[in-house]
Coordinates of C-alpha atoms in Angstrom, one line a residue:
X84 CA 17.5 1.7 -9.8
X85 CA 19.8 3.9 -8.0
X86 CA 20.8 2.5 -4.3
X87 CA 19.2 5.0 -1.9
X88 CA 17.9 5.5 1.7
X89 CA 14.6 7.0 2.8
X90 CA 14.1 9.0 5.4
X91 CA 10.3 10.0 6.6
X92 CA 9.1 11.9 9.5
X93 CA 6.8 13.3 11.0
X94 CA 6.4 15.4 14.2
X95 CA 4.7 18.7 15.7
X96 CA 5.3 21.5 13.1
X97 CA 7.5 24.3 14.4
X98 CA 10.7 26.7 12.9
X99 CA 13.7 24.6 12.2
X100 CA 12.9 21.0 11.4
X101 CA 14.2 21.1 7.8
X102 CA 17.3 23.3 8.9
X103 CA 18.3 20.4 10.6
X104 CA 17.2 17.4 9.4
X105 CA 19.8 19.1 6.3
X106 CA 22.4 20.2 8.6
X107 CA 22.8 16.8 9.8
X108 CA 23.1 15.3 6.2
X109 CA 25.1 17.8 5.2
X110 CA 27.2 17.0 7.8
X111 CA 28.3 13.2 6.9
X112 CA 28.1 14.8 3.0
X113 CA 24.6 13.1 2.3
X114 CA 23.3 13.8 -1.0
X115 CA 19.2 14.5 -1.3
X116 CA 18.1 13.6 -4.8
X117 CA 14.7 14.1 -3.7
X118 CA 13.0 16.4 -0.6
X119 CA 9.4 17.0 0.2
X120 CA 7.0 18.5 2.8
X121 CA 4.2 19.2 4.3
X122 CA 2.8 21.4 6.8
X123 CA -1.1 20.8 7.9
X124 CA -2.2 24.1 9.4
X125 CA -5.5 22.4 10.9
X126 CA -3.4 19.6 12.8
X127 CA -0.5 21.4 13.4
X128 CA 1.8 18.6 11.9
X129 CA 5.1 18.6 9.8
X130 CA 5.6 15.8 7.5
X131 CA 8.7 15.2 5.1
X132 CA 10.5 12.9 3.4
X133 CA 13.8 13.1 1.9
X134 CA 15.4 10.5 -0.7
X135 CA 19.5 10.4 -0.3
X136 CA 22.3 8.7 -2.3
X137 CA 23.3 5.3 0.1
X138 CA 26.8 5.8 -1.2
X139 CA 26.8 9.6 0.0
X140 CA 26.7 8.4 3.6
X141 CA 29.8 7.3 5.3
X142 CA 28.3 4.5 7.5
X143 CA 25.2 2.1 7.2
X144 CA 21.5 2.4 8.4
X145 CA 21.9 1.2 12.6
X146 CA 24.7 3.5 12.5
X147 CA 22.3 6.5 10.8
X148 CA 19.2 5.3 13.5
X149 CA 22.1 6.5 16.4
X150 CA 23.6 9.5 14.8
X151 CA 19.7 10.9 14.0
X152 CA 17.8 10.0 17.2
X153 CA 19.1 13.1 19.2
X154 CA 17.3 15.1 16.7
X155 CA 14.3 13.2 17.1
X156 CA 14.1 13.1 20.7
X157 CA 14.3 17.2 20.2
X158 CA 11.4 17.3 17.6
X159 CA 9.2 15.1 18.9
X160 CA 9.6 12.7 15.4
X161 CA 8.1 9.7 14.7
X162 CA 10.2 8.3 11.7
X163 CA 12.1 5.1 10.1
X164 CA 14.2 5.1 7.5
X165 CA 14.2 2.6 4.6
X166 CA 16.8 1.0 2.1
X167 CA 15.7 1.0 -1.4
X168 CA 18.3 -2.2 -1.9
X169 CA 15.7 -4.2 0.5
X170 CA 12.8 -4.5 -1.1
X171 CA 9.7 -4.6 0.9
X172 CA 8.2 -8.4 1.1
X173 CA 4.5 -8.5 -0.2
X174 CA 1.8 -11.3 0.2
X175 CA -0.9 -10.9 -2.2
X176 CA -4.1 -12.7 -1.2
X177 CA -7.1 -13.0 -4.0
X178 CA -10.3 -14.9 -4.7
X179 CA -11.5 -15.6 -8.4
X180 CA -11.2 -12.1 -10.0
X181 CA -7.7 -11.9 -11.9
X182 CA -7.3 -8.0 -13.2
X183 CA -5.8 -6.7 -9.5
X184 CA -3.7 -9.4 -8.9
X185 CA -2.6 -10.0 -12.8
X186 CA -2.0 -6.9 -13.0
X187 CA 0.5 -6.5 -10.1
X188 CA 2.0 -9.9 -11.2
X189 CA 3.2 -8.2 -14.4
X190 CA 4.4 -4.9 -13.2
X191 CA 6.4 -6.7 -10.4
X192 CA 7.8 -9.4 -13.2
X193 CA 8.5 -6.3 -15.7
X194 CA 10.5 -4.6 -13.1
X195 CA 8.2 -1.5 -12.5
X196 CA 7.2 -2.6 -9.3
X197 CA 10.2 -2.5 -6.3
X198 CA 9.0 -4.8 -4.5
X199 CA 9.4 -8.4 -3.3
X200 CA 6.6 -11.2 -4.1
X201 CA 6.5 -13.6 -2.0
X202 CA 3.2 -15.7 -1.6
X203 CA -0.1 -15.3 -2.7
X204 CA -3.0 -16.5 -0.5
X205 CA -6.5 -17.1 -1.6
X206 CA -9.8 -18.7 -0.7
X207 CA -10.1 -20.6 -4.0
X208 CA -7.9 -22.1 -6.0
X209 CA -8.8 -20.6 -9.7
X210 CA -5.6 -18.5 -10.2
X211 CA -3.2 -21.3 -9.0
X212 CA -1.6 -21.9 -12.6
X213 CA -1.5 -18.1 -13.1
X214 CA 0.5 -17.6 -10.0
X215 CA 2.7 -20.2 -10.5
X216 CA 3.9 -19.8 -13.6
X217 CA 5.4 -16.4 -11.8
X218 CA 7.3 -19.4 -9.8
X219 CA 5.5 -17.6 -6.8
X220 CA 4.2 -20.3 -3.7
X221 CA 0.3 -20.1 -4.0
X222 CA -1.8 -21.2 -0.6
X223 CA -5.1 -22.4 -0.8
X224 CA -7.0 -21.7 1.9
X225 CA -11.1 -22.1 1.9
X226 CA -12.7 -19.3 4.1
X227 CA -16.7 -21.0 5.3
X228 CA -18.5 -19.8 8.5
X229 CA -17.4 -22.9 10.1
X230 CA -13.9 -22.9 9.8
X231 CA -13.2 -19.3 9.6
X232 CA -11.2 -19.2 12.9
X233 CA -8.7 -21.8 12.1
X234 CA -8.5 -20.3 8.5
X235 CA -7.1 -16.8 9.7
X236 CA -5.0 -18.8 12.4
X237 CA -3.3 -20.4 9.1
X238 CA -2.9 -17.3 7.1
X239 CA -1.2 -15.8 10.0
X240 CA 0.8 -17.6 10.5
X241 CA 2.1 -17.9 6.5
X242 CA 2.2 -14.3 7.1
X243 CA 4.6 -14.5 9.7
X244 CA 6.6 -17.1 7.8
X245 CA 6.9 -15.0 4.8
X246 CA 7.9 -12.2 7.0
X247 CA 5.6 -9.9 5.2
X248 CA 5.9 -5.9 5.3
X249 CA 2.7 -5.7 3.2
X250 CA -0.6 -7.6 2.5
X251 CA -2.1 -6.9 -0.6
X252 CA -5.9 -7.5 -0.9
X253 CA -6.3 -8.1 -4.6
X254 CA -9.9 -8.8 -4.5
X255 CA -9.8 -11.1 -1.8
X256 CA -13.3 -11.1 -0.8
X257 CA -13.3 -12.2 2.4
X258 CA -13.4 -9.9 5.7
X259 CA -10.3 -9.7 8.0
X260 CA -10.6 -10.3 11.5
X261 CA -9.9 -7.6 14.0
X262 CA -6.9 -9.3 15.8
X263 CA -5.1 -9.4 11.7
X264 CA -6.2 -5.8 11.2
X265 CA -4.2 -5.0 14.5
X266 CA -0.9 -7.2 14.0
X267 CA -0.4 -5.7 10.4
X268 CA -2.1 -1.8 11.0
X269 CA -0.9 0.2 8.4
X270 CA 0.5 -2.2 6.3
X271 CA -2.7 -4.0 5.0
X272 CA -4.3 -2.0 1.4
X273 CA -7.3 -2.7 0.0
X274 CA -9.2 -2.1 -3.3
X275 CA -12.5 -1.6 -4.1
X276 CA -15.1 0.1 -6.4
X277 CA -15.8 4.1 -5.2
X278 CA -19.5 3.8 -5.1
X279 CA -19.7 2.9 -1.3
X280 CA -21.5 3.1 1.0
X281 CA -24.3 3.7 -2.2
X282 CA -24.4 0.4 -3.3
X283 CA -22.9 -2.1 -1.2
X284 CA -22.4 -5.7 -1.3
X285 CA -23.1 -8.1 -4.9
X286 CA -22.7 -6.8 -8.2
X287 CA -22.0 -3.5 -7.2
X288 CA -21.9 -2.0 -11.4
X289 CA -25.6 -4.0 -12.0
X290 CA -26.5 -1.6 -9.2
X291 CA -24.9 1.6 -10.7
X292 CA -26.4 1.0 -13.4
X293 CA -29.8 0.9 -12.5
X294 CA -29.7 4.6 -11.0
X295 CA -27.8 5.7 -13.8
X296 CA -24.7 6.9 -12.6
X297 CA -22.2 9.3 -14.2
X298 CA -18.7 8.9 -12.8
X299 CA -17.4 5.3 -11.3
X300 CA -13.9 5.1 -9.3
X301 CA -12.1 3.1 -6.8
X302 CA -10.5 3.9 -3.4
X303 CA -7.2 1.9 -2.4
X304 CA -7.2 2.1 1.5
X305 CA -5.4 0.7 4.7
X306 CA -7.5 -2.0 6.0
X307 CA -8.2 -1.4 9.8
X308 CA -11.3 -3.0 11.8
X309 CA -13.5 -0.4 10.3
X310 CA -15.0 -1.6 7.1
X311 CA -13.8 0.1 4.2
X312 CA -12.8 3.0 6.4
X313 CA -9.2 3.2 6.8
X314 CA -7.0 5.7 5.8
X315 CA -7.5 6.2 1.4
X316 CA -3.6 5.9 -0.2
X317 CA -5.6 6.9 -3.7
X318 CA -8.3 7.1 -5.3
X319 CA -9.5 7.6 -9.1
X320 CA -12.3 8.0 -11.1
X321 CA -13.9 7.8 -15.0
X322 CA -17.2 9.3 -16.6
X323 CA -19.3 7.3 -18.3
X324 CA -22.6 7.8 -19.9
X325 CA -26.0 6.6 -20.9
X326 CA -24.4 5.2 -23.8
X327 CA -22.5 2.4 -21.7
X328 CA -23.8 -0.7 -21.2
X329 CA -23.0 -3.1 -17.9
X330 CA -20.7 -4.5 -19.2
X331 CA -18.7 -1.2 -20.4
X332 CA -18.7 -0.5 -16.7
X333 CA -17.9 -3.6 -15.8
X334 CA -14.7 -3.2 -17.9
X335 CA -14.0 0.4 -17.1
X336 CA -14.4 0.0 -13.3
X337 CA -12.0 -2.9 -13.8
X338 CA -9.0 -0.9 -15.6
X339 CA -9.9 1.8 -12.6
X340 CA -9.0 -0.2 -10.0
X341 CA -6.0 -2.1 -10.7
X342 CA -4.6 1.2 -12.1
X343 CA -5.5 2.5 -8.5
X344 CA -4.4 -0.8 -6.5
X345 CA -0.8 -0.1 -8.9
X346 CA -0.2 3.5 -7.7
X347 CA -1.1 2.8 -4.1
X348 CA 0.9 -0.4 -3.7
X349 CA 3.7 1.5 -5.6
X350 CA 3.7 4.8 -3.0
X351 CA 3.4 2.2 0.4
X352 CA 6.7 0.2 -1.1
X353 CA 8.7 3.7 -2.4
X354 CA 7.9 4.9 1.7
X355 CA 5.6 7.8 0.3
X356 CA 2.8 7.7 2.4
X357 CA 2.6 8.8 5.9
X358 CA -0.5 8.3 8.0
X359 CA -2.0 10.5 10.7
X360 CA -5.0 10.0 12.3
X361 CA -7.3 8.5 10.1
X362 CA -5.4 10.5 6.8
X363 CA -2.7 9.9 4.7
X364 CA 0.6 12.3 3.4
X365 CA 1.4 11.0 -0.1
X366 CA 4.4 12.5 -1.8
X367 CA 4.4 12.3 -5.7

């Protein structure tokens, strides 16, 4: 993978931001490979992002932060800007389903996934041997309604040892207290199955079934203190017919979401998405 730094902003739309976001590059010879933007007429906002060759740039990344932040003063910019050689660190957490979090085990130990596995967390210990034969540290934590306190006190504080930038929730079926939600806004994502708030809570499909649905999907989501109602990275769907049994959607809805978990973890890690309000900016 080709050593490059990520630039993303946003700010108040008006005449002249791209002008001289590339003005400045230009000026110190940076080389874009890859430029996008967006302009959202009903907010009002400018969003962009701009991939550039690390070896185009005469000095490193605290040097770029004090070179750039006149212009962001001017533009009102909220922005960071990434290094593709430091991967971003990510704790997956999981129950007793497998697909999410085997899934995201192989892409990441096939190289497809940038990004840096560090722990995995989980209520119960079913997928230790799986886990672990990735030579990744697997933490066993039980979550009951008695001990629930000093179980989030222990995961937060792997999480701070790990120095997480993300927390994946691979089917981890437990429900994240609002304190977590706050210390790690915008970098917790979530999965789960697209028919909410229809048929909430156990066995979701058996449910689907029953009314005789047509299309099933998942949503892959920031996790605030709103259930199930933070900003949606991406989404997916699959039709399906009278013809298909529960366990067919079982199945189906399975492939859906870790093929949906995949492509949101893989935006959050390549600094695609941008979040405003309670919406999300994704470039492709």
């Amino acid at each position: 993978m080709e050593h490059t730094y990520r630039l993303v902003i946003s700010c108040p739309d008006r005449v002249g931001i791209v002008a001289k976001v590339s003005n400045f590059l230009s000026t110190y010879n940076g080389w874009i490979t890859e430029a996008s933007h967006h302009s959202d007429t009903q907010s009002g906002w400018f969003f962009m992002r701009h991939q550039i060759k690390a070896e185009s740039i005469p000095f490193g990344l605290d040097q770029f932060r004090a070179a750039f932040e006149p212009i962001a003063r001017e533009f009102n910019m909220r922005w960071h800007i990434a290094d593709s050689a430091r991967p971003k660190r990510v704790v997956l957490m999981c129950s007793k389903e497998s697909h999410c979090i085997a899934d995201l085990l192989h892409r990441w130990h096939s190289k497809e996934l940038n990004a840096e596995m560090v722990a995995v967390i989980s209520n119960h210990d079913d997928l230790r041997r799986m886990v672990e034969w990735h030579n990744i540290p697997y933490h066993h934590i039980p979550v009951s309604k008695e001990n629930k306190a000093e179980a989030f006190a222990q995961i937060e504080e792997l999480l701070g040892q790990y120095e997480a930038d993300v927390i994946v929730l691979a089917r981890y079926m437990q429900i994240l207290p609002p304190e977590l939600c706050e210390k790690y806004a915008g970098k917790v994502i979530n999965i789960h199955h697209s028919f909410l708030p229809s048929f909430a809570g156990a066995r979701p499909y058996h449910q689907a079934y029953s009314r005789g649905v047509k299309l099933i999907g998942a949503t892959c989501h920031y996790v605030t203190q709103d259930l199930d109602e933070g900003p949606i990275i991406e989404q997916d769907v699959i039709r399906i017919s009278h013809r298909d049994s529960i366990e067919d959607m079982v199945r189906l809805g399975k492939d859906v979401e870790k093929n949906v978990l995949a492509r949101g973890l893989r935006s959050h890690v390549e600094d695609r998405v941008i979040t405003y309000e309670n919406k999300t900016v994704v470039f492709d």
